[in-house]
Coordinates of C-alpha atoms in Angstrom, one line a residue:
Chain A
X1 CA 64.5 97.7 107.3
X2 CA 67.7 95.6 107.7
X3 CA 69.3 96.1 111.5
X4 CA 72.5 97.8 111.6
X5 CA 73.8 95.9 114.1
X6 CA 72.8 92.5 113.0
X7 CA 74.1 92.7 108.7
X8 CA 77.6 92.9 110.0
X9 CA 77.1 90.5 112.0
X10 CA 76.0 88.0 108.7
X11 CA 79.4 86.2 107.2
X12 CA 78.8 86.6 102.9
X13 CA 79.8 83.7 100.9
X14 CA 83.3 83.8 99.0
X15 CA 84.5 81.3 96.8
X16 CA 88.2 80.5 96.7
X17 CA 89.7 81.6 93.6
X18 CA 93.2 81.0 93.8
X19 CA 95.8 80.0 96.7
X20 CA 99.0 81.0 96.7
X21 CA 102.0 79.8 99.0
X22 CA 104.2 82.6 100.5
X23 CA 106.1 80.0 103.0
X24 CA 106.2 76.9 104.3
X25 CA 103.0 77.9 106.3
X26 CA 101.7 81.0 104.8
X27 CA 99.4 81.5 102.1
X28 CA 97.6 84.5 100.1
X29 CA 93.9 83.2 99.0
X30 CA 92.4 85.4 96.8
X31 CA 88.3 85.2 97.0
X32 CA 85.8 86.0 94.8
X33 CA 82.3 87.0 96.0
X34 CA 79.5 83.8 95.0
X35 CA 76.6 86.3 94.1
X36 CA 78.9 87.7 91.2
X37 CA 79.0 91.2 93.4
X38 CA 81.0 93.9 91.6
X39 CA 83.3 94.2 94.5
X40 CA 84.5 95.0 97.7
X41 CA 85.8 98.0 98.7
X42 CA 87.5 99.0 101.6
X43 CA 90.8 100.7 102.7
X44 CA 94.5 99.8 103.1
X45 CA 94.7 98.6 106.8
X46 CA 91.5 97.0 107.1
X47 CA 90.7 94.2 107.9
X48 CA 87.6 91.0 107.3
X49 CA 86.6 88.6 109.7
X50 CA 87.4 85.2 108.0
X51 CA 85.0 81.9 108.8
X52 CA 85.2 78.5 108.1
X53 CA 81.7 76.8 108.2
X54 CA 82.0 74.2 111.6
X55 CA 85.2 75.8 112.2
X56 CA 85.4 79.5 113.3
X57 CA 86.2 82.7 112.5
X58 CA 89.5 85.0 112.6
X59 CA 90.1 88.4 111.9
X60 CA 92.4 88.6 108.7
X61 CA 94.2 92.3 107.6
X62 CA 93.1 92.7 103.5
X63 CA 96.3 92.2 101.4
X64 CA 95.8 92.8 98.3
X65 CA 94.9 96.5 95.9
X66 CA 92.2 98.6 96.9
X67 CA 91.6 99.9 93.7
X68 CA 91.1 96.7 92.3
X69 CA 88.0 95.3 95.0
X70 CA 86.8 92.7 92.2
X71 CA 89.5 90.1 94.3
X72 CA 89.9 90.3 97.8
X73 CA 93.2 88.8 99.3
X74 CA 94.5 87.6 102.2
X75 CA 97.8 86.5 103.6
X76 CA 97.5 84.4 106.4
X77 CA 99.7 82.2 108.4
X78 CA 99.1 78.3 109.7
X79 CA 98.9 79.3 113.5
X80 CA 95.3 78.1 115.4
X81 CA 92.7 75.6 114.6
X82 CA 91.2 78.4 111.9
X83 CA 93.9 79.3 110.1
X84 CA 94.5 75.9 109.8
X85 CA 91.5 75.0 108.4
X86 CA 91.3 77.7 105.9
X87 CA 95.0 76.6 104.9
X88 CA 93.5 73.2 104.0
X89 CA 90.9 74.8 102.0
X90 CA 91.1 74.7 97.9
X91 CA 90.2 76.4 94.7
X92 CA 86.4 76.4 94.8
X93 CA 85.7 76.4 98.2
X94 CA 83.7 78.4 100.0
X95 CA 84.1 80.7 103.2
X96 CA 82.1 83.2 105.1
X97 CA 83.6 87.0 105.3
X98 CA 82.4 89.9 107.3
X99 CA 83.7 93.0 107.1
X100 CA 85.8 95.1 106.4
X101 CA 86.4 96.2 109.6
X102 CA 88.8 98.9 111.3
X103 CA 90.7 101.8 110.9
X104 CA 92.9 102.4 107.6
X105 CA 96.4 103.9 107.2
X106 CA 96.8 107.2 106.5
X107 CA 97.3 107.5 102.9
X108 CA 95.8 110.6 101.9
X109 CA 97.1 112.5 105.0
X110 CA 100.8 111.4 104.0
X111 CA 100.3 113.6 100.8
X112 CA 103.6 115.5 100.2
X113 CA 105.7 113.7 102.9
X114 CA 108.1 111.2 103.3
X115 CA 107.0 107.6 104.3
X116 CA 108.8 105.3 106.1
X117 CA 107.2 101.9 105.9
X118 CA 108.6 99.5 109.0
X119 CA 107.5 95.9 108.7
X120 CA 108.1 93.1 110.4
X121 CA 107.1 89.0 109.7
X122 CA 103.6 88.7 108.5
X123 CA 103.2 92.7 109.5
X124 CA 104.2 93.4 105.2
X125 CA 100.1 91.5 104.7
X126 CA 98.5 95.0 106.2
X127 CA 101.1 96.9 104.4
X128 CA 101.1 95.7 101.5
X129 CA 97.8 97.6 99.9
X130 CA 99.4 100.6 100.6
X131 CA 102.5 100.3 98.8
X132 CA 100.0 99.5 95.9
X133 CA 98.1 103.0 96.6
X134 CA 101.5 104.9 97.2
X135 CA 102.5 103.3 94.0
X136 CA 99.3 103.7 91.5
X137 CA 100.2 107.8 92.4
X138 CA 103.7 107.8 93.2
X139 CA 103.7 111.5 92.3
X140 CA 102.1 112.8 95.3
X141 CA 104.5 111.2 97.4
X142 CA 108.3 112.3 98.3
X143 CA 110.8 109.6 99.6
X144 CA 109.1 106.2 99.8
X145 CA 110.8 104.1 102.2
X146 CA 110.1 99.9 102.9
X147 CA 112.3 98.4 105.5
X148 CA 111.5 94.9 106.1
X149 CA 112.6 92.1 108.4
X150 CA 111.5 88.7 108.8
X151 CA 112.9 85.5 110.2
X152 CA 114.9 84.5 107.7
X153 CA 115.4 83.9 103.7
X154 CA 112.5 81.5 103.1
X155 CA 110.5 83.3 105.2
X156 CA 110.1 86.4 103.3
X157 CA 106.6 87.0 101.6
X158 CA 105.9 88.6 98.2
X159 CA 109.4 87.5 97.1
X160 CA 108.6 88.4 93.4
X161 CA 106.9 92.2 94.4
X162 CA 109.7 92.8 96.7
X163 CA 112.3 91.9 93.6
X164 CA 109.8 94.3 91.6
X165 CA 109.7 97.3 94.5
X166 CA 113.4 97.2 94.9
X167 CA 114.0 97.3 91.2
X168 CA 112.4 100.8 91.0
X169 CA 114.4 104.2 90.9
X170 CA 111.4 105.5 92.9
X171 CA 111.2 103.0 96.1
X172 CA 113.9 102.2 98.7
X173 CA 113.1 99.3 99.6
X174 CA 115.8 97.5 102.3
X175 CA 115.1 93.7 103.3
X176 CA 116.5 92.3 106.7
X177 CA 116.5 88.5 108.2
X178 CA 117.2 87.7 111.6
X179 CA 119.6 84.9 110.4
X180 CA 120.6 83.3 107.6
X181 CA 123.3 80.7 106.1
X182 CA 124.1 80.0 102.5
X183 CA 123.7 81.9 99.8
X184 CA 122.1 85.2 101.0
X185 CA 123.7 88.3 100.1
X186 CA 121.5 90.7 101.7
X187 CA 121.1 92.3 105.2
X188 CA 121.7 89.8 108.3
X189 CA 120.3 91.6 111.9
X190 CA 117.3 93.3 112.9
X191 CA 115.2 95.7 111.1
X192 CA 115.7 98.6 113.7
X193 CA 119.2 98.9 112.4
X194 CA 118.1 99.8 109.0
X195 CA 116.5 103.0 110.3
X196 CA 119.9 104.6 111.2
X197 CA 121.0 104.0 107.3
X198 CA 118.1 105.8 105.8
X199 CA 117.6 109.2 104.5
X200 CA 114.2 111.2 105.3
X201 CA 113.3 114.7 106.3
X202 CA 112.3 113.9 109.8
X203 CA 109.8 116.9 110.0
X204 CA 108.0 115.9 106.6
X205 CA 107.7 112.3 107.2
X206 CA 104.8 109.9 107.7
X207 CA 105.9 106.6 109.2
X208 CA 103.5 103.2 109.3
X209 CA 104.3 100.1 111.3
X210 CA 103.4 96.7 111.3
X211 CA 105.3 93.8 113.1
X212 CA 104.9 91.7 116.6
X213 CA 104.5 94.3 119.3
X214 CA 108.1 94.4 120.8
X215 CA 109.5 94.9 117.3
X216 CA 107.0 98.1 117.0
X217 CA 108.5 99.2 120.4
X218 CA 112.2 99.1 119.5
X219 CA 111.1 100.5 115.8
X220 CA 109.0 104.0 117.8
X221 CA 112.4 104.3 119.8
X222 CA 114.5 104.4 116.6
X223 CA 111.7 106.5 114.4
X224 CA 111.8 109.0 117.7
X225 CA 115.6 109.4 117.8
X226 CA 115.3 110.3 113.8
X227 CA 113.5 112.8 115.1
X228 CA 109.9 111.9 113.6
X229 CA 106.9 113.2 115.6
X230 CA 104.5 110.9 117.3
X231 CA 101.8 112.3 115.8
X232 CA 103.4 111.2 112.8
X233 CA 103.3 107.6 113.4
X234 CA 101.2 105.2 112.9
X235 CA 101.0 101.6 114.2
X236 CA 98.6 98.4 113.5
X237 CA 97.7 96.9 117.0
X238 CA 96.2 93.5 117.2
X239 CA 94.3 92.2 120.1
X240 CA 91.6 89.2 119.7
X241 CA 88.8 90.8 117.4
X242 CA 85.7 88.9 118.0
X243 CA 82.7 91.1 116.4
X244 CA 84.5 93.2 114.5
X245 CA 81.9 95.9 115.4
X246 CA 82.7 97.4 118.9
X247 CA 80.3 95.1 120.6
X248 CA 82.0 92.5 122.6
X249 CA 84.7 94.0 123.9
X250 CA 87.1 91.0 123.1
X251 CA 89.3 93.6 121.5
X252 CA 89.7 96.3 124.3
X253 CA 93.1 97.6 124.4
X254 CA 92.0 100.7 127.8
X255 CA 89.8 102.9 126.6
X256 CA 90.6 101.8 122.7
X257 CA 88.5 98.9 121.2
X258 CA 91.1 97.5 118.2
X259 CA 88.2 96.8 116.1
X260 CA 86.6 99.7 115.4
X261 CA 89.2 102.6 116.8
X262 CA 92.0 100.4 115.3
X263 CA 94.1 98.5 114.1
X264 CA 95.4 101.5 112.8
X265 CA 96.5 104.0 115.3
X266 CA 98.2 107.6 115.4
X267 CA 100.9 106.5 118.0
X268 CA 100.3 109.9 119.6
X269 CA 97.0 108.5 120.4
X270 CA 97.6 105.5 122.0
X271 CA 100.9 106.2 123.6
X272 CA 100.1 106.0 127.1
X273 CA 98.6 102.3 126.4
X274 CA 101.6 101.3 124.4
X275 CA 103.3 98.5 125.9
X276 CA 101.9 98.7 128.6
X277 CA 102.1 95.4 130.6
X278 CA 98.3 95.2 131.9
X279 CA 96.6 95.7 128.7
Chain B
X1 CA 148.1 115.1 99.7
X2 CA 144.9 115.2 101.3
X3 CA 144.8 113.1 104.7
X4 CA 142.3 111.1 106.1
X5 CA 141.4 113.8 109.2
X6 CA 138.7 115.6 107.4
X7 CA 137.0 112.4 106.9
X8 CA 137.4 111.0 110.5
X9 CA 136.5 114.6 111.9
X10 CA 133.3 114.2 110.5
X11 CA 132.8 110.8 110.9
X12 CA 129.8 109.9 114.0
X13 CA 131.8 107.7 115.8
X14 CA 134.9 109.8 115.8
X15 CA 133.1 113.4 115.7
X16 CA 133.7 115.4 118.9
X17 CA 137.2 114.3 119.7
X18 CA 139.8 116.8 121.0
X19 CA 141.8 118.2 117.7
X20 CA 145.0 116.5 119.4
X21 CA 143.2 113.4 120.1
X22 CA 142.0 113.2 116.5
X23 CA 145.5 113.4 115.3
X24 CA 146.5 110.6 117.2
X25 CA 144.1 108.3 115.2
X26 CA 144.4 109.9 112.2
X27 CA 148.3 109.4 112.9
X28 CA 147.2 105.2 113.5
X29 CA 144.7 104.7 110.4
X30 CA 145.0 103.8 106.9
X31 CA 142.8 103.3 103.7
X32 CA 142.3 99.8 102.5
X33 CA 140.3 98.2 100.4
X34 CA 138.8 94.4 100.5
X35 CA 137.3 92.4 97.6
X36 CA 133.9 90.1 97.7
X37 CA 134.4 86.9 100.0
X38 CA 137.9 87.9 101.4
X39 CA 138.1 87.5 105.5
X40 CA 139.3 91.0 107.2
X41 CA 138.5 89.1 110.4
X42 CA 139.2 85.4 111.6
X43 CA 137.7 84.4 114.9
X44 CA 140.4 83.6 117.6
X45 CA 143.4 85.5 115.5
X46 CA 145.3 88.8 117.1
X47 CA 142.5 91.9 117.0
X48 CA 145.1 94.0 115.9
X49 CA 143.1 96.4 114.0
X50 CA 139.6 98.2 114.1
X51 CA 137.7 99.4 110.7
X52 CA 134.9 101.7 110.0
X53 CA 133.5 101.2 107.0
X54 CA 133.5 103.4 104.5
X55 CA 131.4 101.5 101.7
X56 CA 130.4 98.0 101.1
X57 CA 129.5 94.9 102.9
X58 CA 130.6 93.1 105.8
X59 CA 129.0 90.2 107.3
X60 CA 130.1 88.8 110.7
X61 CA 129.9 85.0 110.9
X62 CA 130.3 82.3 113.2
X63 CA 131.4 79.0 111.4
X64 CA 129.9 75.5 113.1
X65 CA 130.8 72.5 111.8
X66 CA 127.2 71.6 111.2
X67 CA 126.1 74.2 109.5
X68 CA 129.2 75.7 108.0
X69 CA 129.1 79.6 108.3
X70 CA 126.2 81.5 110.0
X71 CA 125.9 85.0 109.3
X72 CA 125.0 86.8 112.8
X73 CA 125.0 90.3 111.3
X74 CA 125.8 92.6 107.9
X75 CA 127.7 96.1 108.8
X76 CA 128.0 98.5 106.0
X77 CA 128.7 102.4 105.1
X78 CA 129.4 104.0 108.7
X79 CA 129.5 101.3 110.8
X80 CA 132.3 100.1 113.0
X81 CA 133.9 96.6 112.8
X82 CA 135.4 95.1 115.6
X83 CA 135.6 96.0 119.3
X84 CA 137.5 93.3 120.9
X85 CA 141.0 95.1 120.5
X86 CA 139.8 97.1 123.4
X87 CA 139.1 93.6 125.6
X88 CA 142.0 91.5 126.7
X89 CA 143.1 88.7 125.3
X90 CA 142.4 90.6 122.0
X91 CA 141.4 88.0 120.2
X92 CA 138.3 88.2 117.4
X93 CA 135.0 86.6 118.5
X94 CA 134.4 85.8 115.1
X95 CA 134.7 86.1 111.3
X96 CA 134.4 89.0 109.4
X97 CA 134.3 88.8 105.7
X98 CA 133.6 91.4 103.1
X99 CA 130.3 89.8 100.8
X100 CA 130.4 93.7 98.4
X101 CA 133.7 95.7 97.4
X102 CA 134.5 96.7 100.6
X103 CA 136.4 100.3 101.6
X104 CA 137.4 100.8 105.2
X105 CA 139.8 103.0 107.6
X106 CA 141.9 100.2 109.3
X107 CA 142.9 101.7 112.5
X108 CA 145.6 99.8 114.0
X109 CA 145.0 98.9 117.4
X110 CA 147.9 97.8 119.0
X111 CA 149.2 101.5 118.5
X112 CA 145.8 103.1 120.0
X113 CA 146.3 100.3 122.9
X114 CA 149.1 101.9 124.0
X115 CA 147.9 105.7 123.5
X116 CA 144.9 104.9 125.8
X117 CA 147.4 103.9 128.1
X118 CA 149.4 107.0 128.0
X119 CA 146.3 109.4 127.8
X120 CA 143.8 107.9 130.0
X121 CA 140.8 110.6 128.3
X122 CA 141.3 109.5 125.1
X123 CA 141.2 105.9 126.5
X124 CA 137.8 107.3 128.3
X125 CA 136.2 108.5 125.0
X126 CA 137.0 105.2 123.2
X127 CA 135.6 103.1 126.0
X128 CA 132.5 105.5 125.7
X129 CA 132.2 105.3 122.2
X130 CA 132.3 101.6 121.7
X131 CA 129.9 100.5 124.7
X132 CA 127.4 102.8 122.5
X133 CA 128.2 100.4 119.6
X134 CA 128.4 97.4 122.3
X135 CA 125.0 98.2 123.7
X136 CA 123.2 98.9 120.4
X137 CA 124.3 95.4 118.9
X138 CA 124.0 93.5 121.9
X139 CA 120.2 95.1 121.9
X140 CA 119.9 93.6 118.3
X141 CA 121.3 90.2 119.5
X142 CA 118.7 90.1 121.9
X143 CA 115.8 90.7 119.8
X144 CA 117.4 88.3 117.3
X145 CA 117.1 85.8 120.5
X146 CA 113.3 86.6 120.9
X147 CA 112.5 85.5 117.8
X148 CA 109.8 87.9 117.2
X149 CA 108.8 86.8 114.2
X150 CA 108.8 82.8 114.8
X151 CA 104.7 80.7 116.1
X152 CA 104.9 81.5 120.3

């Protein structure tokens, strides 16, 4: 009988399909699974446990559709020695992958609302699969809202999906940099200053957040003053996931381990631990 | 001839002035209009005006020689543009140039200047009014300065 514990613990073998550059240091790779498995599912939110053989391993969120498992992508950003390495990998290569791991936005339970999407930098990777499930059955949806900021211009990812998103009558999708020069004609600021300028029936709204910690803080504050309940909000945390199974403990935010009970939390849930300075 | 007080009445930065008060800046503001890439602001020229913005796109801009200009900020429909008509010397900080047809209330400042001098609760509710507006950009500024977004 295979162990529970120890299977999870066993990276699979993915071959490199295709790399693609976001920005000057961040790149989706899209992986195939070397055994010819079918796919692999898993849930918008979620996230794998990337390894580079000699190298290491680093949790990575899943970017791409989950209705189509066949490729899995990931959007990752040249930071540490990993990331680094798997930036240097090509087409053909081969990496380990455990997972997936984690806690999943609420799709299904945003049925019939409003959703505010509120992204920030890298924060549109976890986000990203669900604008693809939102989308594939926009009908169940009402108002679908993206507001995204990032650092500046060149720094924006999924330039050619956002182009596509914003083009729809059925998406309002508002971009934001933090500065820019040139030839940009679009939003110049933060992305809490888009919430004000956006219309949503507070009480019938589901809102998801992604972005570096103190931009989640100063988004709850703005979301809150719309009048959105917490229990209403969701946020992805990220502390340093390790096992990816609740075992280590690497990834304790209090009583919370980000792994398993996260990265995607109902804010009502982990209020208390929010931004708190200790933890 | 319909006048611009139903409009400012309404209006979030305005809303909850004294009828008598309102009349006063309905009596100072007019309609105008601005086309893509003309300035309604020039940094270091007389702030002899305040606008709010009824639709369109404004971005404020800093020029350097370096870099030519560097958009700080885009304002559009219901924001408020400019604040240092309230602050001696009144003198703009900095550009502001319409980058989208632009429609605005000018309100013309050197007549509210001396208004707020003659009725000191009317200067009260501006002052209150625009360190909202003061506090909520310079909040932005400083999460532009963190750089949230850039390798810590």
């Amino acid at each position: 009988m295979k162990s529970i514990i120890t299977e999870p613990m066993i990276p699979k073998p993915f071959r490199i399909h295709r790399k693609l550059k976001e920005t000057h240091d961040t790149y989706t790779i899209e992986l195939e699974s070397t055994n010819g498995a079918n796919g692999f599912p898993f849930s918008a939110g979620q996230f794998n446990m990337l390894y580079v053989f000699g190298v290491g391993e680093v949790p990575i969120s899943i970017s791409g559709d989950p209705s189509m498992p066949k490729m899995l992508k990931h959007t990752t950003r040249s930071v540490g020695i990993v990331t680094k390495a798997i930036l240097k990998l090509r087409s053909g290569d081969v990496l380990g992958v455990r997972g997936p791991f984690g806690s999943h936005w609420p799709v299904n339970e945003a049925v019939g609302n409003d959703v505010v999407i509120v992204s920030g930098g890298i924060g549109l990777a976890p986000l990203r699969p669900v604008l693809y499930s939102f989308i594939s059955q926009r009908d169940k949806y009402g108002k679908i809202i993206l507001l995204y900021g990032a650092r500046t211009p060149e720094d924006l990812l999924y330039k050619k999906e956002l182009e596509q998103w914003r083009g729809r009558f059925d998406l309002e999708v508002k971009v934001i940099v933090d500065s820019a020069s040139g030839n940009w004609r679009g939003n110049v600021g933060v992305v809490t200053t888009l919430i004000p300028r956006i219309q949503f029936d507070p009480l019938h709204t589901v809102s998801m957040i992604c972005g570096p910690e103190v931009m989640m803080r100063y988004t709850l504050k703005e979301l809150q003053n719309c009048g959105i309940k917490n229990e209403n909000i969701f946020v992805s945390m990220e502390r340093n996931m390790k096992c990816g199974i609740c075992l280590c403990g690497h990834c304790q935010l209090g009583p919370k381990f980000v792994c398993k009970d996260g990265p995607v939390f109902c804010y009502d849930h982990i209020k208390e631990l929010f931004g708190k300075r200790e933890i | 001839m319909q006048t611009l007080e139903p409009y400012l009445a309404e209006h979030p930065f305005l809303k909850g002035l004294e009828p008598h008060q309102l009349k006063i800046i309905v009596g100072c503001a007019t309609n105008v209009q601005f086309d893509v890439g003309q300035y309604i602001l020039r940094e270091g020229e007389e702030a002899n005006n305040f606008y709010i913005i009824n639709f369109g796109k404004v971005t404020l801009e800093i020029f350097t020689p370096d870099r030519g200009p560097i958009t700080i900020q885009t304002i559009g429909e219901g924001d408020v543009l400019g604040w240092s008509w309230l602050i001696p010397p009144y003198q703009w900080h900095y550009d502001a140039r319409a980058i989208e047809p632009t429609s605005a209330i000018a309100l013309d400042a050197k007549c509210l200047r001396a208004k707020c001098e003659e009725d000191h609760d009317l200067g009260y509710e501006f002052l209150k009014r625009f360190t909202h507006v003061i506090t909520q950009r310079l909040e932005a500024t400083r999460l532009q300065l963190l750089d949230v977004y850039g390798v810590h």
